[in-house]
Amino acid sequence: MDEGHWQGWSGDEQEMPMPIPSLHTFSGQPHQGKRTMRELISSLQQAIKQNTLDSRRINDAIGQLQALGHKAYDAHKFPALPANTAEFSGDIGDTPQNLAEALLWKMGKWNTYKIFVENFNDLDREVSSDGGVVFSAFARYLRDPDAPIYDQHAMRAIWALGSLDATEEEKCTKFLFTGSGRWRQTGTGDNDASCYRLFVKHVNAICDTNQVTHAALDKLLMPLGQALKARTGNANVSDRQAFVELCWPS
């Protein structure tokens, strides 16, 4: 990290994996909650560096987020997509042709939907801010389930867990924070597409070197990113400083 908290692991010495704290260690007290959130982040960082992150650790981490009072992946709000999303129809007319399209039209999202369909239909199109980088990335995911699901929360979680270099951190800072160091409502700016590319890079690195799939990791990233924002927002210091102190304490 640019603050010097992140130290690369050489792998020269054999280290025992750091266990994720048990659920009974969480007291519910505000100061204890913050300390155990640090323990959770640290244990996930260690697992990734030692190539021991797997579905069990991810499920344990999600349970610990819930024990700390944060929401887990909302399967009611985001039910599982079918396995054949690549076969979804990409046909679209000049006006809505079904109930779902009519609802999007009513919500004022017809033009956004048209660009989304264009992104879905064009396999060679790069993920970009055209139509919104999150929607563009989701269109890519629907055609290629090996592509990760991307949004501001997932990017925040990868920043906390991955080994970003100084240039990548600068891009994430501009994408996620205002000039005064407060969290943006949504990720934005000139770095949105480049942040997606670095997000894919680090997600692939984690999945390639650990025993975890993109789908399993995705179920951790969104609730973890939401929890990080909640834990560090509206702090006495800037949100960015609170984020750094939580993820990489001195």
mmCIF file of C-alpha atoms in Angstrom:
data_model
loop_
_atom_site.group_PDB
_atom_site.id
_atom_site.type_symbol
_atom_site.label_atom_id
_atom_site.label_comp_id
_atom_site.label_asym_id
_atom_site.label_seq_id
_atom_site.Cartn_x
_atom_site.Cartn_y
_atom_site.Cartn_z
ATOM 1 C CA MET A 1 0.000 0.000 0.000
ATOM 2 C CA ASP A 2 1.165 3.544 -0.508
ATOM 3 C CA GLU A 3 1.025 4.020 3.280
ATOM 4 C CA GLY A 4 3.568 1.215 3.615
ATOM 5 C CA HIS A 5 1.301 -1.140 5.562
ATOM 6 C CA TRP A 6 1.232 -3.875 2.924
ATOM 7 C CA GLN A 7 4.356 -6.017 2.953
ATOM 8 C CA GLY A 8 4.953 -8.591 0.261
ATOM 9 C CA TRP A 9 5.313 -12.212 1.405
ATOM 10 C CA SER A 10 8.409 -13.839 0.007
ATOM 11 C CA GLY A 11 7.407 -17.428 0.661
ATOM 12 C CA ASP A 12 10.949 -18.241 1.851
ATOM 13 C CA GLU A 13 9.718 -19.308 5.280
ATOM 14 C CA GLN A 14 6.936 -21.818 5.831
ATOM 15 C CA GLU A 15 4.151 -20.143 7.821
ATOM 16 C CA MET A 16 1.169 -21.751 9.444
ATOM 17 C CA PRO A 17 -2.134 -20.382 8.061
ATOM 18 C CA MET A 18 -3.675 -17.813 10.393
ATOM 19 C CA PRO A 19 -7.037 -19.185 11.595
ATOM 20 C CA ILE A 20 -10.152 -17.108 11.089
ATOM 21 C CA PRO A 21 -11.476 -16.144 14.543
ATOM 22 C CA SER A 22 -14.342 -18.287 15.830
ATOM 23 C CA LEU A 23 -17.824 -16.827 16.016
ATOM 24 C CA HIS A 24 -17.798 -16.917 19.825
ATOM 25 C CA THR A 25 -15.012 -14.299 19.907
ATOM 26 C CA PHE A 26 -17.391 -11.535 18.838
ATOM 27 C CA SER A 27 -18.830 -9.651 21.794
ATOM 28 C CA GLY A 28 -21.066 -7.159 20.006
ATOM 29 C CA GLN A 29 -19.416 -4.221 21.770
ATOM 30 C CA PRO A 30 -18.504 -1.396 19.328
ATOM 31 C CA HIS A 31 -14.775 -1.338 20.123
ATOM 32 C CA GLN A 32 -14.575 -5.146 20.147
ATOM 33 C CA GLY A 33 -16.489 -5.311 16.865
ATOM 34 C CA LYS A 34 -13.966 -3.053 15.173
ATOM 35 C CA ARG A 35 -11.066 -5.115 16.523
ATOM 36 C CA THR A 36 -12.547 -8.396 15.329
ATOM 37 C CA MET A 37 -13.296 -6.891 11.916
ATOM 38 C CA ARG A 38 -9.573 -6.219 11.691
ATOM 39 C CA GLU A 39 -8.926 -9.845 12.634
ATOM 40 C CA LEU A 40 -11.283 -11.033 9.920
ATOM 41 C CA ILE A 41 -9.616 -8.885 7.252
ATOM 42 C CA SER A 42 -6.155 -9.937 8.418
ATOM 43 C CA SER A 43 -7.030 -13.630 8.391
ATOM 44 C CA LEU A 44 -8.412 -13.405 4.849
ATOM 45 C CA GLN A 45 -5.304 -11.519 3.712
ATOM 46 C CA GLN A 46 -3.102 -14.222 5.231
ATOM 47 C CA ALA A 47 -5.120 -17.030 3.674
ATOM 48 C CA ILE A 48 -4.789 -15.458 0.223
ATOM 49 C CA LYS A 49 -1.041 -14.900 0.606
ATOM 50 C CA GLN A 50 -0.588 -18.490 1.780
ATOM 51 C CA ASN A 51 -2.856 -19.860 -0.989
ATOM 52 C CA THR A 52 -5.224 -21.460 1.523
ATOM 53 C CA LEU A 53 -8.450 -19.569 0.810
ATOM 54 C CA ASP A 54 -11.256 -22.025 0.082
ATOM 55 C CA SER A 55 -15.045 -22.248 0.253
ATOM 56 C CA ARG A 56 -14.988 -23.189 3.936
ATOM 57 C CA ARG A 57 -13.019 -20.087 4.881
ATOM 58 C CA ILE A 58 -15.298 -17.940 2.736
ATOM 59 C CA ASN A 59 -18.410 -19.362 4.406
ATOM 60 C CA ASP A 60 -16.827 -18.813 7.828
ATOM 61 C CA ALA A 61 -16.007 -15.216 6.895
ATOM 62 C CA ILE A 62 -19.572 -14.570 5.740
ATOM 63 C CA GLY A 63 -20.834 -15.968 9.032
ATOM 64 C CA GLN A 64 -18.516 -13.666 10.934
ATOM 65 C CA LEU A 65 -19.750 -10.653 8.976
ATOM 66 C CA GLN A 66 -23.256 -11.587 10.085
ATOM 67 C CA ALA A 67 -22.055 -11.963 13.683
ATOM 68 C CA LEU A 68 -20.703 -8.427 13.447
ATOM 69 C CA GLY A 69 -24.145 -7.191 12.405
ATOM 70 C CA HIS A 70 -23.599 -7.005 8.640
ATOM 71 C CA LYS A 71 -25.760 -8.539 5.944
ATOM 72 C CA ALA A 72 -24.647 -11.600 4.032
ATOM 73 C CA TYR A 73 -25.291 -12.175 0.341
ATOM 74 C CA ASP A 74 -29.026 -11.546 -0.134
ATOM 75 C CA ALA A 75 -30.276 -14.578 -2.048
ATOM 76 C CA HIS A 76 -33.837 -13.241 -1.864
ATOM 77 C CA LYS A 77 -32.900 -9.956 -3.520
ATOM 78 C CA PHE A 78 -30.417 -11.640 -5.886
ATOM 79 C CA PRO A 79 -31.676 -15.185 -6.557
ATOM 80 C CA ALA A 80 -29.365 -17.529 -8.422
ATOM 81 C CA LEU A 81 -29.180 -16.972 -12.155
ATOM 82 C CA PRO A 82 -29.712 -19.984 -14.425
ATOM 83 C CA ALA A 83 -26.689 -21.712 -15.899
ATOM 84 C CA ASN A 84 -27.630 -20.816 -19.487
ATOM 85 C CA THR A 85 -27.434 -17.015 -19.311
ATOM 86 C CA ALA A 86 -25.247 -16.992 -22.426
ATOM 87 C CA GLU A 87 -28.314 -18.252 -24.308
ATOM 88 C CA PHE A 88 -30.536 -15.362 -23.249
ATOM 89 C CA SER A 89 -32.140 -13.604 -26.173
ATOM 90 C CA GLY A 90 -30.415 -10.422 -27.250
ATOM 91 C CA ASP A 91 -33.278 -9.332 -29.469
ATOM 92 C CA ILE A 92 -34.615 -5.846 -28.886
ATOM 93 C CA GLY A 93 -37.086 -3.694 -30.781
ATOM 94 C CA ASP A 94 -37.685 0.009 -30.987
ATOM 95 C CA THR A 95 -40.305 -0.247 -28.233
ATOM 96 C CA PRO A 96 -40.853 -2.642 -25.299
ATOM 97 C CA GLN A 97 -42.039 -6.095 -26.356
ATOM 98 C CA ASN A 98 -42.597 -7.778 -22.975
ATOM 99 C CA LEU A 99 -43.431 -7.024 -19.369
ATOM 100 C CA ALA A 100 -39.808 -6.730 -18.195
ATOM 101 C CA GLU A 101 -38.970 -4.279 -20.981
ATOM 102 C CA ALA A 102 -42.111 -2.279 -20.233
ATOM 103 C CA LEU A 103 -41.017 -1.942 -16.593
ATOM 104 C CA LEU A 104 -37.570 -0.704 -17.662
ATOM 105 C CA TRP A 105 -39.237 1.803 -19.999
ATOM 106 C CA LYS A 106 -41.425 3.050 -17.133
ATOM 107 C CA MET A 107 -38.342 3.410 -14.894
ATOM 108 C CA GLY A 108 -36.674 5.593 -17.524
ATOM 109 C CA LYS A 109 -34.021 2.940 -18.222
ATOM 110 C CA TRP A 110 -34.925 2.124 -21.836
ATOM 111 C CA ASN A 111 -31.799 3.675 -23.366
ATOM 112 C CA THR A 112 -29.602 2.102 -20.664
ATOM 113 C CA TYR A 113 -31.199 -1.253 -21.473
ATOM 114 C CA LYS A 114 -30.528 -0.811 -25.187
ATOM 115 C CA ILE A 115 -26.815 -0.253 -24.520
ATOM 116 C CA PHE A 116 -26.831 -3.229 -22.135
ATOM 117 C CA VAL A 117 -28.216 -5.444 -24.907
ATOM 118 C CA GLU A 118 -25.588 -4.133 -27.325
ATOM 119 C CA ASN A 119 -22.870 -5.042 -24.816
ATOM 120 C CA PHE A 120 -24.407 -8.484 -24.358
ATOM 121 C CA ASN A 121 -24.603 -9.148 -28.100
ATOM 122 C CA ASP A 122 -21.069 -7.974 -28.969
ATOM 123 C CA LEU A 123 -18.611 -10.557 -27.644
ATOM 124 C CA ASP A 124 -15.653 -8.503 -28.857
ATOM 125 C CA ARG A 125 -16.686 -5.299 -27.096
ATOM 126 C CA GLU A 126 -14.459 -4.299 -24.193
ATOM 127 C CA VAL A 127 -16.072 -3.559 -20.842
ATOM 128 C CA SER A 128 -16.356 0.219 -20.747
ATOM 129 C CA SER A 129 -18.254 3.095 -19.173
ATOM 130 C CA ASP A 130 -20.630 3.156 -22.159
ATOM 131 C CA GLY A 131 -23.966 2.489 -20.507
ATOM 132 C CA GLY A 132 -22.261 2.178 -17.118
ATOM 133 C CA VAL A 133 -19.237 0.025 -16.379
ATOM 134 C CA VAL A 134 -21.144 -2.106 -13.849
ATOM 135 C CA PHE A 135 -23.843 -2.935 -16.413
ATOM 136 C CA SER A 136 -21.218 -3.476 -19.112
ATOM 137 C CA ALA A 137 -19.340 -5.888 -16.830
ATOM 138 C CA PHE A 138 -22.571 -7.680 -15.965
ATOM 139 C CA ALA A 139 -23.389 -8.145 -19.645
ATOM 140 C CA ARG A 140 -19.946 -9.736 -20.043
ATOM 141 C CA TYR A 141 -20.606 -12.002 -17.061
ATOM 142 C CA LEU A 142 -23.903 -13.198 -18.559
ATOM 143 C CA ARG A 143 -22.076 -14.279 -21.701
ATOM 144 C CA ASP A 144 -19.043 -15.627 -19.805
ATOM 145 C CA PRO A 145 -19.693 -16.913 -16.252
ATOM 146 C CA ASP A 146 -15.922 -17.011 -15.680
ATOM 147 C CA ALA A 147 -15.944 -13.209 -15.803
ATOM 148 C CA PRO A 148 -16.461 -11.754 -12.303
ATOM 149 C CA ILE A 149 -19.425 -9.654 -11.200
ATOM 150 C CA TYR A 150 -18.222 -6.117 -10.604
ATOM 151 C CA ASP A 151 -19.421 -3.167 -8.579
ATOM 152 C CA GLN A 152 -18.071 -0.629 -6.075
ATOM 153 C CA HIS A 153 -18.458 -3.027 -3.133
ATOM 154 C CA ALA A 154 -16.591 -5.859 -4.837
ATOM 155 C CA MET A 155 -13.809 -3.451 -5.857
ATOM 156 C CA ARG A 156 -13.516 -2.186 -2.274
ATOM 157 C CA ALA A 157 -13.216 -5.745 -0.954
ATOM 158 C CA ILE A 158 -10.571 -6.710 -3.511
ATOM 159 C CA TRP A 159 -8.580 -3.616 -2.579
ATOM 160 C CA ALA A 160 -8.683 -4.732 1.060
ATOM 161 C CA LEU A 161 -7.690 -8.323 0.283
ATOM 162 C CA GLY A 162 -5.534 -8.091 -2.835
ATOM 163 C CA SER A 163 -1.999 -6.870 -3.320
ATOM 164 C CA LEU A 164 -2.555 -3.701 -5.338
ATOM 165 C CA ASP A 165 0.432 -1.650 -6.406
ATOM 166 C CA ALA A 166 0.663 2.135 -5.970
ATOM 167 C CA THR A 167 -0.689 2.901 -9.456
ATOM 168 C CA GLU A 168 -3.681 0.608 -8.933
ATOM 169 C CA GLU A 169 -4.367 2.158 -5.538
ATOM 170 C CA GLU A 170 -4.385 5.617 -7.081
ATOM 171 C CA LYS A 171 -6.969 4.515 -9.645
ATOM 172 C CA CYS A 172 -9.134 2.933 -6.940
ATOM 173 C CA THR A 173 -8.866 6.053 -4.803
ATOM 174 C CA LYS A 174 -10.193 8.240 -7.616
ATOM 175 C CA PHE A 175 -12.896 5.689 -8.435
ATOM 176 C CA LEU A 176 -14.180 5.118 -4.895
ATOM 177 C CA PHE A 177 -13.398 8.319 -2.984
ATOM 178 C CA THR A 178 -14.254 11.987 -3.369
ATOM 179 C CA GLY A 179 -11.485 14.569 -3.384
ATOM 180 C CA SER A 180 -11.966 15.003 0.375
ATOM 181 C CA GLY A 181 -11.490 11.293 1.025
ATOM 182 C CA ARG A 182 -15.135 10.362 1.593
ATOM 183 C CA TRP A 183 -16.731 7.308 -0.002
ATOM 184 C CA ARG A 184 -18.613 8.069 -3.195
ATOM 185 C CA GLN A 185 -22.226 6.952 -3.409
ATOM 186 C CA THR A 186 -21.249 4.948 -6.478
ATOM 187 C CA GLY A 187 -17.894 4.362 -8.126
ATOM 188 C CA THR A 188 -17.308 6.877 -10.869
ATOM 189 C CA GLY A 189 -14.759 8.856 -12.833
ATOM 190 C CA ASP A 190 -12.258 8.300 -15.600
ATOM 191 C CA ASN A 191 -10.842 5.212 -13.883
ATOM 192 C CA ASP A 192 -14.010 3.113 -13.814
ATOM 193 C CA ALA A 193 -13.088 0.866 -16.769
ATOM 194 C CA SER A 194 -9.431 0.573 -15.766
ATOM 195 C CA CYS A 195 -10.519 -0.358 -12.239
ATOM 196 C CA TYR A 196 -12.595 -3.150 -13.747
ATOM 197 C CA ARG A 197 -9.527 -4.504 -15.510
ATOM 198 C CA LEU A 198 -7.413 -4.462 -12.368
ATOM 199 C CA PHE A 199 -10.348 -6.022 -10.483
ATOM 200 C CA VAL A 200 -10.408 -8.915 -12.961
ATOM 201 C CA LYS A 201 -6.642 -9.266 -12.653
ATOM 202 C CA HIS A 202 -6.724 -9.628 -8.878
ATOM 203 C CA VAL A 203 -9.835 -11.835 -8.782
ATOM 204 C CA ASN A 204 -8.205 -14.201 -11.265
ATOM 205 C CA ALA A 205 -4.977 -14.200 -9.264
ATOM 206 C CA ILE A 206 -6.839 -15.161 -6.080
ATOM 207 C CA CYS A 207 -8.874 -17.885 -7.768
ATOM 208 C CA ASP A 208 -5.889 -19.291 -9.689
ATOM 209 C CA THR A 209 -3.678 -19.648 -6.611
ATOM 210 C CA ASN A 210 -6.343 -20.662 -4.064
ATOM 211 C CA GLN A 211 -9.020 -23.347 -3.904
ATOM 212 C CA VAL A 212 -11.901 -21.023 -4.670
ATOM 213 C CA THR A 213 -14.164 -20.371 -7.639
ATOM 214 C CA HIS A 214 -15.322 -17.020 -8.974
ATOM 215 C CA ALA A 215 -18.872 -17.798 -7.826
ATOM 216 C CA ALA A 216 -17.771 -18.563 -4.244
ATOM 217 C CA LEU A 217 -15.562 -15.478 -4.056
ATOM 218 C CA ASP A 218 -18.356 -13.277 -5.410
ATOM 219 C CA LYS A 219 -20.603 -14.228 -2.480
ATOM 220 C CA LEU A 220 -17.971 -12.806 -0.121
ATOM 221 C CA LEU A 221 -16.895 -9.688 -2.004
ATOM 222 C CA MET A 222 -20.196 -7.813 -2.088
ATOM 223 C CA PRO A 223 -21.108 -8.153 1.627
ATOM 224 C CA LEU A 224 -17.491 -7.586 2.655
ATOM 225 C CA GLY A 225 -17.280 -4.423 0.549
ATOM 226 C CA GLN A 226 -20.552 -3.172 2.022
ATOM 227 C CA ALA A 227 -19.297 -3.879 5.554
ATOM 228 C CA LEU A 228 -16.024 -2.054 4.894
ATOM 229 C CA LYS A 229 -17.907 1.018 3.719
ATOM 230 C CA ALA A 230 -20.208 0.919 6.733
ATOM 231 C CA ARG A 231 -17.302 0.466 9.154
ATOM 232 C CA THR A 232 -15.210 3.317 7.777
ATOM 233 C CA GLY A 233 -17.793 5.843 6.594
ATOM 234 C CA ASN A 234 -18.429 9.102 8.463
ATOM 235 C CA ALA A 235 -15.354 8.642 10.632
ATOM 236 C CA ASN A 236 -13.647 11.473 12.517
ATOM 237 C CA VAL A 237 -10.811 11.055 10.042
ATOM 238 C CA SER A 238 -11.363 10.737 6.304
ATOM 239 C CA ASP A 239 -13.111 7.566 5.145
ATOM 240 C CA ARG A 240 -9.981 6.645 3.207
ATOM 241 C CA GLN A 241 -7.761 6.951 6.273
ATOM 242 C CA ALA A 242 -10.229 4.899 8.326
ATOM 243 C CA PHE A 243 -10.248 2.260 5.546
ATOM 244 C CA VAL A 244 -6.438 2.064 5.545
ATOM 245 C CA GLU A 245 -6.254 1.881 9.334
ATOM 246 C CA LEU A 246 -8.827 -0.917 9.400
ATOM 247 C CA CYS A 247 -7.244 -3.022 6.659
ATOM 248 C CA TRP A 248 -3.548 -2.341 7.287
ATOM 249 C CA PRO A 249 -3.136 -1.247 10.925
ATOM 250 C CA SER A 250 0.305 -0.030 11.961
#
